[in-house]
Amino acid sequence: MITKSSIMLGLGESDEEVKEAMQDLRAIGVDILTLGQYLQPTPLHLTVKEYVTPEKFSFWKEYGESIGFRYVASGPLVMLHYAIVLLLLMDSLECHMEVILTSKLTCYSNLCRKFRHVFH
């Protein structure tokens, strides 16, 4: 089983807090990590404390890979299932698939069928 988690940045977290969270996720066996920018959806939600720079997102990607994550997607517009979709497209799960223009994925192996719920 491949596991994935996400961290949202820009809410006032320190670098040490992010490192600790990433280390904790690796320690429990998380394979894939996505890091994205928090964007305040409405005035009623928490405000953005910081807009993370592209360089900082690159740093987090490199750091995550250095501590053993199988894949790290790190950027301001990274979506929750971004990493899994990329892994499937890169054939990392050895699936043969076809990308349909409506962004739905059709998998043709038993392994992919197990992950089909991710794309709903």
PDB file of C-alpha atoms in Angstrom:
ATOM      1  CA  MET A   1       0.000   0.000   0.000  1.00  0.00           C
ATOM      2  CA  ILE A   2       1.228   3.479  -0.845  1.00  0.00           C
ATOM      3  CA  THR A   3       0.420   6.211   1.642  1.00  0.00           C
ATOM      4  CA  LYS A   4       0.159   9.981   1.106  1.00  0.00           C
ATOM      5  CA  SER A   5      -0.218  13.031   3.285  1.00  0.00           C
ATOM      6  CA  SER A   6      -0.301  16.798   2.758  1.00  0.00           C
ATOM      7  CA  ILE A   7       0.912  19.873   4.578  1.00  0.00           C
ATOM      8  CA  MET A   8      -0.579  23.310   3.999  1.00  0.00           C
ATOM      9  CA  LEU A   9       1.889  26.172   4.382  1.00  0.00           C
ATOM     10  CA  GLY A  10       1.381  29.874   5.014  1.00  0.00           C
ATOM     11  CA  LEU A  11      -0.429  29.744   8.358  1.00  0.00           C
ATOM     12  CA  GLY A  12       2.464  30.967  10.494  1.00  0.00           C
ATOM     13  CA  GLU A  13       4.353  27.696  10.861  1.00  0.00           C
ATOM     14  CA  SER A  14       8.098  27.769  11.501  1.00  0.00           C
ATOM     15  CA  ASP A  15      10.637  25.839   9.439  1.00  0.00           C
ATOM     16  CA  GLU A  16      11.326  23.638  12.463  1.00  0.00           C
ATOM     17  CA  GLU A  17       7.626  22.768  12.757  1.00  0.00           C
ATOM     18  CA  VAL A  18       7.474  21.806   9.085  1.00  0.00           C
ATOM     19  CA  LYS A  19      10.649  19.702   9.389  1.00  0.00           C
ATOM     20  CA  GLU A  20       9.295  17.958  12.469  1.00  0.00           C
ATOM     21  CA  ALA A  21       5.978  17.216  10.767  1.00  0.00           C
ATOM     22  CA  MET A  22       7.777  15.840   7.707  1.00  0.00           C
ATOM     23  CA  GLN A  23      10.058  13.681   9.854  1.00  0.00           C
ATOM     24  CA  ASP A  24       7.064  12.361  11.803  1.00  0.00           C
ATOM     25  CA  LEU A  25       5.269  11.454   8.566  1.00  0.00           C
ATOM     26  CA  ARG A  26       8.323   9.594   7.260  1.00  0.00           C
ATOM     27  CA  ALA A  27       8.758   7.829  10.607  1.00  0.00           C
ATOM     28  CA  ILE A  28       5.294   6.279  10.290  1.00  0.00           C
ATOM     29  CA  GLY A  29       5.911   5.217   6.706  1.00  0.00           C
ATOM     30  CA  VAL A  30       4.213   7.878   4.584  1.00  0.00           C
ATOM     31  CA  ASP A  31       5.484   7.490   0.979  1.00  0.00           C
ATOM     32  CA  ILE A  32       4.174  10.589  -0.799  1.00  0.00           C
ATOM     33  CA  LEU A  33       3.981  14.146   0.507  1.00  0.00           C
ATOM     34  CA  THR A  34       2.375  17.219  -0.988  1.00  0.00           C
ATOM     35  CA  LEU A  35       3.034  20.724   0.288  1.00  0.00           C
ATOM     36  CA  GLY A  36       0.854  23.609  -0.863  1.00  0.00           C
ATOM     37  CA  GLN A  37       0.029  27.219  -0.104  1.00  0.00           C
ATOM     38  CA  TYR A  38      -2.932  27.946   2.158  1.00  0.00           C
ATOM     39  CA  LEU A  39      -5.303  30.349   0.420  1.00  0.00           C
ATOM     40  CA  GLN A  40      -8.066  31.959   2.465  1.00  0.00           C
ATOM     41  CA  PRO A  41     -11.318  30.829   0.816  1.00  0.00           C
ATOM     42  CA  THR A  42     -13.546  33.445   2.462  1.00  0.00           C
ATOM     43  CA  PRO A  43     -13.147  36.309   4.945  1.00  0.00           C
ATOM     44  CA  LEU A  44     -14.575  33.971   7.604  1.00  0.00           C
ATOM     45  CA  HIS A  45     -11.605  31.584   7.335  1.00  0.00           C
ATOM     46  CA  LEU A  46      -8.106  31.944   8.772  1.00  0.00           C
ATOM     47  CA  THR A  47      -6.007  34.626   7.106  1.00  0.00           C
ATOM     48  CA  VAL A  48      -2.833  33.880   5.187  1.00  0.00           C
ATOM     49  CA  LYS A  49       0.170  34.680   7.380  1.00  0.00           C
ATOM     50  CA  GLU A  50       2.779  34.219   4.643  1.00  0.00           C
ATOM     51  CA  TYR A  51       2.951  33.561   0.921  1.00  0.00           C
ATOM     52  CA  VAL A  52       5.663  30.931   0.603  1.00  0.00           C
ATOM     53  CA  THR A  53       8.267  31.659  -2.072  1.00  0.00           C
ATOM     54  CA  PRO A  54       8.982  29.286  -4.977  1.00  0.00           C
ATOM     55  CA  GLU A  55      12.503  28.866  -3.569  1.00  0.00           C
ATOM     56  CA  LYS A  56      11.116  27.733  -0.225  1.00  0.00           C
ATOM     57  CA  PHE A  57       8.799  25.227  -1.931  1.00  0.00           C
ATOM     58  CA  SER A  58      11.847  23.899  -3.816  1.00  0.00           C
ATOM     59  CA  PHE A  59      13.708  23.607  -0.517  1.00  0.00           C
ATOM     60  CA  TRP A  60      10.877  21.566   1.010  1.00  0.00           C
ATOM     61  CA  LYS A  61      10.786  19.261  -2.020  1.00  0.00           C
ATOM     62  CA  GLU A  62      14.534  18.622  -1.775  1.00  0.00           C
ATOM     63  CA  TYR A  63      14.373  18.175   1.989  1.00  0.00           C
ATOM     64  CA  GLY A  64      11.484  15.704   1.708  1.00  0.00           C
ATOM     65  CA  GLU A  65      13.319  13.652  -0.880  1.00  0.00           C
ATOM     66  CA  SER A  66      16.478  13.705   1.269  1.00  0.00           C
ATOM     67  CA  ILE A  67      14.636  12.149   4.217  1.00  0.00           C
ATOM     68  CA  GLY A  68      13.202   9.362   2.112  1.00  0.00           C
ATOM     69  CA  PHE A  69       9.798  10.295   0.705  1.00  0.00           C
ATOM     70  CA  ARG A  70       9.159   8.373  -2.503  1.00  0.00           C
ATOM     71  CA  TYR A  71       7.751  11.504  -4.104  1.00  0.00           C
ATOM     72  CA  VAL A  72       7.266  15.117  -2.975  1.00  0.00           C
ATOM     73  CA  ALA A  73       5.073  17.641  -4.800  1.00  0.00           C
ATOM     74  CA  SER A  74       5.744  21.101  -3.425  1.00  0.00           C
ATOM     75  CA  GLY A  75       4.364  24.347  -4.806  1.00  0.00           C
ATOM     76  CA  PRO A  76       1.813  27.081  -4.252  1.00  0.00           C
ATOM     77  CA  LEU A  77      -0.927  25.423  -6.310  1.00  0.00           C
ATOM     78  CA  VAL A  78      -0.307  21.765  -5.502  1.00  0.00           C
ATOM     79  CA  MET A  79      -3.630  19.965  -5.056  1.00  0.00           C
ATOM     80  CA  LEU A  80      -4.284  17.095  -2.657  1.00  0.00           C
ATOM     81  CA  HIS A  81      -4.150  14.237  -5.152  1.00  0.00           C
ATOM     82  CA  TYR A  82      -1.476  15.742  -7.378  1.00  0.00           C
ATOM     83  CA  ALA A  83       1.246  13.314  -6.340  1.00  0.00           C
ATOM     84  CA  ILE A  84      -0.830  10.181  -6.841  1.00  0.00           C
ATOM     85  CA  VAL A  85      -1.931  11.298 -10.301  1.00  0.00           C
ATOM     86  CA  LEU A  86       1.680  12.022 -11.253  1.00  0.00           C
ATOM     87  CA  LEU A  87       2.870   8.660  -9.985  1.00  0.00           C
ATOM     88  CA  LEU A  88       0.220   6.898 -12.010  1.00  0.00           C
ATOM     89  CA  LEU A  89       1.053   8.929 -15.109  1.00  0.00           C
ATOM     90  CA  MET A  90       4.756   8.184 -14.680  1.00  0.00           C
ATOM     91  CA  ASP A  91       3.904   4.493 -14.507  1.00  0.00           C
ATOM     92  CA  SER A  92       5.396   4.276 -11.008  1.00  0.00           C
ATOM     93  CA  LEU A  93       2.550   1.976  -9.995  1.00  0.00           C
ATOM     94  CA  GLU A  94       2.931   0.026 -13.240  1.00  0.00           C
ATOM     95  CA  CYS A  95      -0.557   0.934 -14.394  1.00  0.00           C
ATOM     96  CA  HIS A  96      -1.565   1.394 -17.997  1.00  0.00           C
ATOM     97  CA  MET A  97      -4.073   4.176 -18.247  1.00  0.00           C
ATOM     98  CA  GLU A  98      -5.654   6.622 -20.551  1.00  0.00           C
ATOM     99  CA  VAL A  99      -6.170  10.260 -19.592  1.00  0.00           C
ATOM    100  CA  ILE A 100      -9.567  11.447 -20.767  1.00  0.00           C
ATOM    101  CA  LEU A 101     -10.067  15.165 -21.461  1.00  0.00           C
ATOM    102  CA  THR A 102     -12.575  15.400 -18.628  1.00  0.00           C
ATOM    103  CA  SER A 103      -9.673  14.631 -16.249  1.00  0.00           C
ATOM    104  CA  LYS A 104     -11.063  11.244 -15.342  1.00  0.00           C
ATOM    105  CA  LEU A 105      -8.606   8.376 -15.262  1.00  0.00           C
ATOM    106  CA  THR A 106      -9.324   4.900 -16.497  1.00  0.00           C
ATOM    107  CA  CYS A 107      -6.973   2.234 -15.176  1.00  0.00           C
ATOM    108  CA  TYR A 108      -6.511  -1.124 -16.819  1.00  0.00           C
ATOM    109  CA  SER A 109      -4.833  -3.180 -14.106  1.00  0.00           C
ATOM    110  CA  ASN A 110      -6.017  -4.674 -10.841  1.00  0.00           C
ATOM    111  CA  LEU A 111      -3.626  -2.433  -8.909  1.00  0.00           C
ATOM    112  CA  CYS A 112      -5.153   0.710 -10.371  1.00  0.00           C
ATOM    113  CA  ARG A 113      -8.668  -0.508  -9.632  1.00  0.00           C
ATOM    114  CA  LYS A 114      -7.704  -0.574  -5.952  1.00  0.00           C
ATOM    115  CA  PHE A 115      -6.866   3.135  -6.194  1.00  0.00           C
ATOM    116  CA  ARG A 116      -9.900   4.141  -8.266  1.00  0.00           C
ATOM    117  CA  HIS A 117     -11.604   5.718  -5.212  1.00  0.00           C
ATOM    118  CA  VAL A 118      -8.868   8.375  -5.156  1.00  0.00           C
ATOM    119  CA  PHE A 119     -10.108   9.905  -8.393  1.00  0.00           C
ATOM    120  CA  HIS A 120     -13.786  10.355  -7.515  1.00  0.00           C
TER     121      HIS A 120
END
